[in-house]
C-alpha atoms as a PDB file:
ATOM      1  CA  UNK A   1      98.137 100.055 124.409  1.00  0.00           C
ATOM      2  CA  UNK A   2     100.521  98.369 121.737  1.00  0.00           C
ATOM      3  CA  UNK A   3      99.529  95.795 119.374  1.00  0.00           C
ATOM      4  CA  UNK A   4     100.939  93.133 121.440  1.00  0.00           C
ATOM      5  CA  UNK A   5      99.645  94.087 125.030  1.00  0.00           C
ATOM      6  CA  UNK A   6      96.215  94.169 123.352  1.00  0.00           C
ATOM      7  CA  UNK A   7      96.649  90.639 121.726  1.00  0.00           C
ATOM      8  CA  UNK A   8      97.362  89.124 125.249  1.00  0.00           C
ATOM      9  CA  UNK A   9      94.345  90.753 126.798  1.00  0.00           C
ATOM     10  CA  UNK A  10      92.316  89.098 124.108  1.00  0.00           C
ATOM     11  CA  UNK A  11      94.361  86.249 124.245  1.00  0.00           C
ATOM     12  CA  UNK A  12      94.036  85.693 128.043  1.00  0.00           C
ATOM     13  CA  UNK A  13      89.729  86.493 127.649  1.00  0.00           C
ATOM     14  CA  UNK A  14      89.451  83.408 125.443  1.00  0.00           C
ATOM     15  CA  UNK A  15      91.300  81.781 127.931  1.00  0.00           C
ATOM     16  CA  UNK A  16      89.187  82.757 130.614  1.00  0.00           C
ATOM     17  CA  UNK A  17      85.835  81.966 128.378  1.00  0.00           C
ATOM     18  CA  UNK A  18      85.419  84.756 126.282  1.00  0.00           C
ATOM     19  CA  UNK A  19      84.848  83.236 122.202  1.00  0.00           C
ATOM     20  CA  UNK A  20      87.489  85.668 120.554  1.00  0.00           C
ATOM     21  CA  UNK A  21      90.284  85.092 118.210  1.00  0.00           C
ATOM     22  CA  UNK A  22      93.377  87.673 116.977  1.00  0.00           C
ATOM     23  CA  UNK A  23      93.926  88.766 113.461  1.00  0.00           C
ATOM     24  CA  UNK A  24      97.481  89.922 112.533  1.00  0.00           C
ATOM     25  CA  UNK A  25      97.424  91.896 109.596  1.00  0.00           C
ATOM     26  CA  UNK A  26     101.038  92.528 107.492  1.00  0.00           C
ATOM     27  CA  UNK A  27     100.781  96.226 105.580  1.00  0.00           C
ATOM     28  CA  UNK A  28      97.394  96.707 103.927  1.00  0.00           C
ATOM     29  CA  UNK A  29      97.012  98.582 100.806  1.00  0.00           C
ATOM     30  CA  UNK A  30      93.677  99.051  98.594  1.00  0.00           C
ATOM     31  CA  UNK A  31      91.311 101.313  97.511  1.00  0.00           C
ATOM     32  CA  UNK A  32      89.138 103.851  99.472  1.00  0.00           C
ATOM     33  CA  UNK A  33      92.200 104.880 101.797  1.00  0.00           C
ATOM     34  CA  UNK A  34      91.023 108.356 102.893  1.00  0.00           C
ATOM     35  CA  UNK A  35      93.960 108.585 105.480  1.00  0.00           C
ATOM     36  CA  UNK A  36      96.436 108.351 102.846  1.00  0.00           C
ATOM     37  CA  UNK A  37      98.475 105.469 104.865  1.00  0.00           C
ATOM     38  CA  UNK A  38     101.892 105.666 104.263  1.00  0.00           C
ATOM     39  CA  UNK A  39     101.812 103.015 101.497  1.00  0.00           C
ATOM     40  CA  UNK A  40      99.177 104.549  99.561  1.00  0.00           C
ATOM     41  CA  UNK A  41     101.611 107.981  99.983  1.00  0.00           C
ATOM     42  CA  UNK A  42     104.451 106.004  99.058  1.00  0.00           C
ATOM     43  CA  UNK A  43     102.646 105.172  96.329  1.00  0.00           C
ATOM     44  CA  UNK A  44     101.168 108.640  95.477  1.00  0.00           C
ATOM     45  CA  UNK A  45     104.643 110.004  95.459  1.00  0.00           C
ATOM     46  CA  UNK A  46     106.117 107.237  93.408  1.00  0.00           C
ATOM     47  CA  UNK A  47     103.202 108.303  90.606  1.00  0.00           C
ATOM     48  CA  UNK A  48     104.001 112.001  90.933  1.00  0.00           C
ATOM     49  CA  UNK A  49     108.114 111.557  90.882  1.00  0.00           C
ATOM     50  CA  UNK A  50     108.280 112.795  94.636  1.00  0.00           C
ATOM     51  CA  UNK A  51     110.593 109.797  95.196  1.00  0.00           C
ATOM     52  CA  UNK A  52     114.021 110.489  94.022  1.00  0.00           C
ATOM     53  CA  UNK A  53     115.151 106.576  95.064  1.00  0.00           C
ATOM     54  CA  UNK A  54     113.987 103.245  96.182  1.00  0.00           C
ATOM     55  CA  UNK A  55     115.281 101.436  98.723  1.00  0.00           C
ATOM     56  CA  UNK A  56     116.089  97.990  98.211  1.00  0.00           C
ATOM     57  CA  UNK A  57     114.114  96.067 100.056  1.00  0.00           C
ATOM     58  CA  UNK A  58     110.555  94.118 100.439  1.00  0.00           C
ATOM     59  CA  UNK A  59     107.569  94.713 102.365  1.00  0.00           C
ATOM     60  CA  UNK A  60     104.372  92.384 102.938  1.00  0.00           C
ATOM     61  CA  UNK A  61     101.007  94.148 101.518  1.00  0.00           C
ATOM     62  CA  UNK A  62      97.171  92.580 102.167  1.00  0.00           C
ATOM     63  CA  UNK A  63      94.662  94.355 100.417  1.00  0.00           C
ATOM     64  CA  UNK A  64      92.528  96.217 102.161  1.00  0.00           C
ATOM     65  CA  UNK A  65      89.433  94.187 100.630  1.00  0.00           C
ATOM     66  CA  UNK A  66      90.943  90.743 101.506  1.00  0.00           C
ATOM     67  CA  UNK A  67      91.719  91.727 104.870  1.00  0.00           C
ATOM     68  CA  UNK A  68      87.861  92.521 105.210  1.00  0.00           C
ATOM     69  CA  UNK A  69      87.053  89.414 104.116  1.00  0.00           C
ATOM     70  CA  UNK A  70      89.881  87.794 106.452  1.00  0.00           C
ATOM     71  CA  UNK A  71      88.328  89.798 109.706  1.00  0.00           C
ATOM     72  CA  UNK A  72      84.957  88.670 108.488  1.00  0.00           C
ATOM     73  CA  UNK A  73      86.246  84.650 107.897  1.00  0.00           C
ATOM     74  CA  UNK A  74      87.799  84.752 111.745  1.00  0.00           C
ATOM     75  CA  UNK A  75      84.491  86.191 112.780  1.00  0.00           C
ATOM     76  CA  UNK A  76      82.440  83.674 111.436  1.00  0.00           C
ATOM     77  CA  UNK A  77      84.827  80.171 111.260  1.00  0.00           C
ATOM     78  CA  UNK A  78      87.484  81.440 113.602  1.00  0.00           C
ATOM     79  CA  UNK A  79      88.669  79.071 116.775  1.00  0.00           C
ATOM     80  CA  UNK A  80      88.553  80.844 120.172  1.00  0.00           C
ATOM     81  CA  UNK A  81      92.160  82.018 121.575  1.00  0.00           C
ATOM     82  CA  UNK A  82      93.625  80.983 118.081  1.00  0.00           C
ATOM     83  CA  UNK A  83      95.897  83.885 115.822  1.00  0.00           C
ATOM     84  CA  UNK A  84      95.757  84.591 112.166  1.00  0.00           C
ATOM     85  CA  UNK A  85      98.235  86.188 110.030  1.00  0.00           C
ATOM     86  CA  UNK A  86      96.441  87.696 107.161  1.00  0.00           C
ATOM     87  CA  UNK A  87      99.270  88.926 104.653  1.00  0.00           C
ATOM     88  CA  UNK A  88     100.343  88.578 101.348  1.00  0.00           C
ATOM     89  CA  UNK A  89     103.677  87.020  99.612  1.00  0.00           C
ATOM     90  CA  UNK A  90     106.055  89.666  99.955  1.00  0.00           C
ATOM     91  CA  UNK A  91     106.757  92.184  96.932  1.00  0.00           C
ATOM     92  CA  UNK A  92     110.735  94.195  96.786  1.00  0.00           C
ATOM     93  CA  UNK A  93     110.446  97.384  96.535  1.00  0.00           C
ATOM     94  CA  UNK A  94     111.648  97.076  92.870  1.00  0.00           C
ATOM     95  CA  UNK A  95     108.847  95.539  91.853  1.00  0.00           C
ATOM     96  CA  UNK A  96     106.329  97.230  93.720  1.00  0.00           C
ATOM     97  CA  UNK A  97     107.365 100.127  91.986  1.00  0.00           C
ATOM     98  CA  UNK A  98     107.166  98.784  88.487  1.00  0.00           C
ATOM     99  CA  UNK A  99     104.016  97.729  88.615  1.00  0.00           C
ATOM    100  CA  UNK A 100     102.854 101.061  90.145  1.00  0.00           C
ATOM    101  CA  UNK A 101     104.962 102.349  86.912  1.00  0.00           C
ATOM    102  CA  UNK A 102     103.450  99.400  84.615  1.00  0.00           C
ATOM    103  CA  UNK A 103      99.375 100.760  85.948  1.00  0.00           C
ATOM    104  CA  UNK A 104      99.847 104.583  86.155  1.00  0.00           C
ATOM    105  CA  UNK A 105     102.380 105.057  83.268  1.00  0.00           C
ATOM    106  CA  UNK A 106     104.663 107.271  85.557  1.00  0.00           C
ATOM    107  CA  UNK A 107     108.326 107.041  85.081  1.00  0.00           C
ATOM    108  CA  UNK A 108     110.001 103.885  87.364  1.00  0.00           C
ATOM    109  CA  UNK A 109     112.084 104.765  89.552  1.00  0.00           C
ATOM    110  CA  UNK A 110     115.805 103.803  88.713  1.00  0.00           C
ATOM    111  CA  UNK A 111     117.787 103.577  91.377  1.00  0.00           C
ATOM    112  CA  UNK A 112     117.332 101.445  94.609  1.00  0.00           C
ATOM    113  CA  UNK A 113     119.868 102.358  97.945  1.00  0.00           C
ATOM    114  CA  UNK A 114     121.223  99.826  99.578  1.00  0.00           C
ATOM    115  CA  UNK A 115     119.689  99.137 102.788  1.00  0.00           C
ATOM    116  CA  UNK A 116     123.014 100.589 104.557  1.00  0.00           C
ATOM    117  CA  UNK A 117     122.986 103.722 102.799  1.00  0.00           C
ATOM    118  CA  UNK A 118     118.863 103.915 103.305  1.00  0.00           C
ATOM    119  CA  UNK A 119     119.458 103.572 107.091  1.00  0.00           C
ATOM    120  CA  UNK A 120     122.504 106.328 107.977  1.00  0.00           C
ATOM    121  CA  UNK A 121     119.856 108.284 105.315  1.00  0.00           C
ATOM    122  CA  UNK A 122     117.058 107.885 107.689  1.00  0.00           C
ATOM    123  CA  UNK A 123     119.271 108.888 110.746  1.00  0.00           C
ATOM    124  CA  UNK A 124     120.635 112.291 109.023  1.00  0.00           C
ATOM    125  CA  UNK A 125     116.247 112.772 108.013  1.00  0.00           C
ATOM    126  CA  UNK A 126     115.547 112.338 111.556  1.00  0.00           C
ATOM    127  CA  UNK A 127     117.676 114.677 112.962  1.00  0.00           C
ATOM    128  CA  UNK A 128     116.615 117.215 110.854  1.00  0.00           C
ATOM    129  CA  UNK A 129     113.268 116.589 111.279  1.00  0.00           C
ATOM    130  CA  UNK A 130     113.803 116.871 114.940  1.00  0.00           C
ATOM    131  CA  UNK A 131     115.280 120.471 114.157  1.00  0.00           C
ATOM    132  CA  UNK A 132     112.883 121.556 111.545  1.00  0.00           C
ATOM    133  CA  UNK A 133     109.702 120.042 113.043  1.00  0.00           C
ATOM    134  CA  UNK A 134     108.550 118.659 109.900  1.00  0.00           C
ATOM    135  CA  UNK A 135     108.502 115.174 109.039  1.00  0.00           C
ATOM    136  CA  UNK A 136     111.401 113.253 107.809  1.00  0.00           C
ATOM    137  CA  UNK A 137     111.708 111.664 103.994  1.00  0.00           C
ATOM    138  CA  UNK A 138     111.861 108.155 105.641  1.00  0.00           C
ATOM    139  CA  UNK A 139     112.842 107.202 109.087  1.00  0.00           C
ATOM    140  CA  UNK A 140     114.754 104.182 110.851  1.00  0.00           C
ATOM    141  CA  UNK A 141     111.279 102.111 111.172  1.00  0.00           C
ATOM    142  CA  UNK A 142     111.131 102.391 107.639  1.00  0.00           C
ATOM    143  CA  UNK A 143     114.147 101.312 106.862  1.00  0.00           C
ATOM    144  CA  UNK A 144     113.671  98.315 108.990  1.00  0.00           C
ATOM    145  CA  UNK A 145     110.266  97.113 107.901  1.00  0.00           C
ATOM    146  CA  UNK A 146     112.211  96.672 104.758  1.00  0.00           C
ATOM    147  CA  UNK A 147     114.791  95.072 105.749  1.00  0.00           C
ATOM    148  CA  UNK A 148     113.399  92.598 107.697  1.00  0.00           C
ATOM    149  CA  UNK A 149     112.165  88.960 107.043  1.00  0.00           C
ATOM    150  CA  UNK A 150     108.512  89.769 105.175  1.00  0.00           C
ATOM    151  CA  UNK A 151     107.778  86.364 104.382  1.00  0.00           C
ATOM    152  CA  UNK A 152     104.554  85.509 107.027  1.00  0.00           C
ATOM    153  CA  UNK A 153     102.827  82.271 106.998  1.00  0.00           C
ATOM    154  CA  UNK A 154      98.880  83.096 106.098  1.00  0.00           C
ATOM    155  CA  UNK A 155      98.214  79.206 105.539  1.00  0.00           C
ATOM    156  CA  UNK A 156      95.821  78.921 108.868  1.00  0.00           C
ATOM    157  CA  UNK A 157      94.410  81.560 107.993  1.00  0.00           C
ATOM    158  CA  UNK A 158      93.551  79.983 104.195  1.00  0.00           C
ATOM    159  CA  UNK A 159      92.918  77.110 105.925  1.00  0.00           C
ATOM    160  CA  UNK A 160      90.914  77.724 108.629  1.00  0.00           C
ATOM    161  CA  UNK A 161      89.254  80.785 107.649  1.00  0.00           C
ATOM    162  CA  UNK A 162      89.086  81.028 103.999  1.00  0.00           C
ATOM    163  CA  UNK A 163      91.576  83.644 103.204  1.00  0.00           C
ATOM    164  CA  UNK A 164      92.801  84.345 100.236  1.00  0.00           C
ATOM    165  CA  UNK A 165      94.521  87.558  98.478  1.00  0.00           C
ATOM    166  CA  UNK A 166      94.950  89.009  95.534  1.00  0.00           C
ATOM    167  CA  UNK A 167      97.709  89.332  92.993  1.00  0.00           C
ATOM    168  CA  UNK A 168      99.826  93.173  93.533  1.00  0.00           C
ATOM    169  CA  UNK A 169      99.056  94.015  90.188  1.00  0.00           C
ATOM    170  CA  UNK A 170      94.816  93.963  90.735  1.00  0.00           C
ATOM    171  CA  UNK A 171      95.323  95.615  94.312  1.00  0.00           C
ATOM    172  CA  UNK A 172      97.403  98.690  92.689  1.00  0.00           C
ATOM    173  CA  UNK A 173      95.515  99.113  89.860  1.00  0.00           C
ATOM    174  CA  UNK A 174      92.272  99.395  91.644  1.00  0.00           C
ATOM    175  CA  UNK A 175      94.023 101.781  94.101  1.00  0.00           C
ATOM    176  CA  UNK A 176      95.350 103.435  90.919  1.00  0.00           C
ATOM    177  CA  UNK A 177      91.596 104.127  89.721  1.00  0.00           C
ATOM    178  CA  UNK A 178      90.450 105.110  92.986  1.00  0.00           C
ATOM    179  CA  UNK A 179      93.330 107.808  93.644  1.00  0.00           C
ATOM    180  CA  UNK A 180      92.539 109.429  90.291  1.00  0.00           C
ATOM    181  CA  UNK A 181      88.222 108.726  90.852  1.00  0.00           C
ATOM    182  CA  UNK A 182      88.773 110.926  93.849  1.00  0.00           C
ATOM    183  CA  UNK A 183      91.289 113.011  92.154  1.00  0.00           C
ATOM    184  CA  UNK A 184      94.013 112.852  94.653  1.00  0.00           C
ATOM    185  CA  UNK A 185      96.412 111.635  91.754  1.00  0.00           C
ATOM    186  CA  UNK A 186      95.727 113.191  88.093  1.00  0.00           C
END
């Protein structure tokens, strides 16, 4: 079931009596991410120079923590068959990457390709990766989540819930610490 299908059947159960509400997360990044996500990877390979090039672009990133405390804040204060977008303001890639640089004191990356260039990239990737079987540098989803508008409205969720997040710079530090605490970074 997608994201969506499973907000209407929520959405529809608090219509029909049920007290439940729908949090919309943006990325999440944070400490304690034994999956390895694909932001905390991102990240990992940024710190070990396994990413030749940035693409220029933004993405929107909740910490892990203050989505917690979001989830928590609609359980407690939320309004039956209401939504709430728990992000972030969004980062570029740019500066994501200099403050990962700035907090692990690897090298930043210097160059950034166009989105364009990123996406026939991710094309040429993915049909190698089709070939090869393994999986591709970046793909065309990639490309798009940072391309597209990451700018998401989390004020009903500050306002109604009490959500608030984080500044980058405290989220990828702590990751930082936790990534070499659990030596999956050195």
């Amino acid at each position: 079931m997608s994201k969506a299908m499973a907000t209407n059947v929520v959405l529809k159960a608090a219509a029909d009596g049920l007290n439940a509400c729908v949090v919309h997360p943006s990325g999440i990044l944070g400490p304690e991410d034994f999956a390895m996500g694909e932001t905390t990877k991102t990240l990992v390979d940024i710190i070990n120079g396994e990413m030749p090039a940035g693409i220029d672009g933004s993405f929107n990133l909740c910490d892990v923590r203050d989505l917690a405390d979001g989830v928590i804040g609609a359980a407690d204060k939320g309004k039956s068959g209401e939504c709430y977008i728990l992000g972030n303001e969004p980062v570029s890639f740019k500066d994501f990457t200099k403050l990962v640089s700035e907090e692990s004191g690897c090298k930043p990356l210097k160059f950034f390709l166009p989105i364009s260039a990123a996406n026939l990239l991710a094309k040429m990737l993915e049909k190698k990766a089709k070939k090869t079987g393994e999986k591709p540098l970046m793909t065309t989803f990639s490309v798009y989540n940072l391309a597209r508008n990451n700018r998401f409205d989390s004020s009903k969720a500050a306002k109604e819930l009490g959500y608030t997040t984080r500044p980058y710079r405290e989220t990828i530090r702590d990751e930082i610490r936790w990534l070499k605490d659990t030596g999956k970074i050195a």
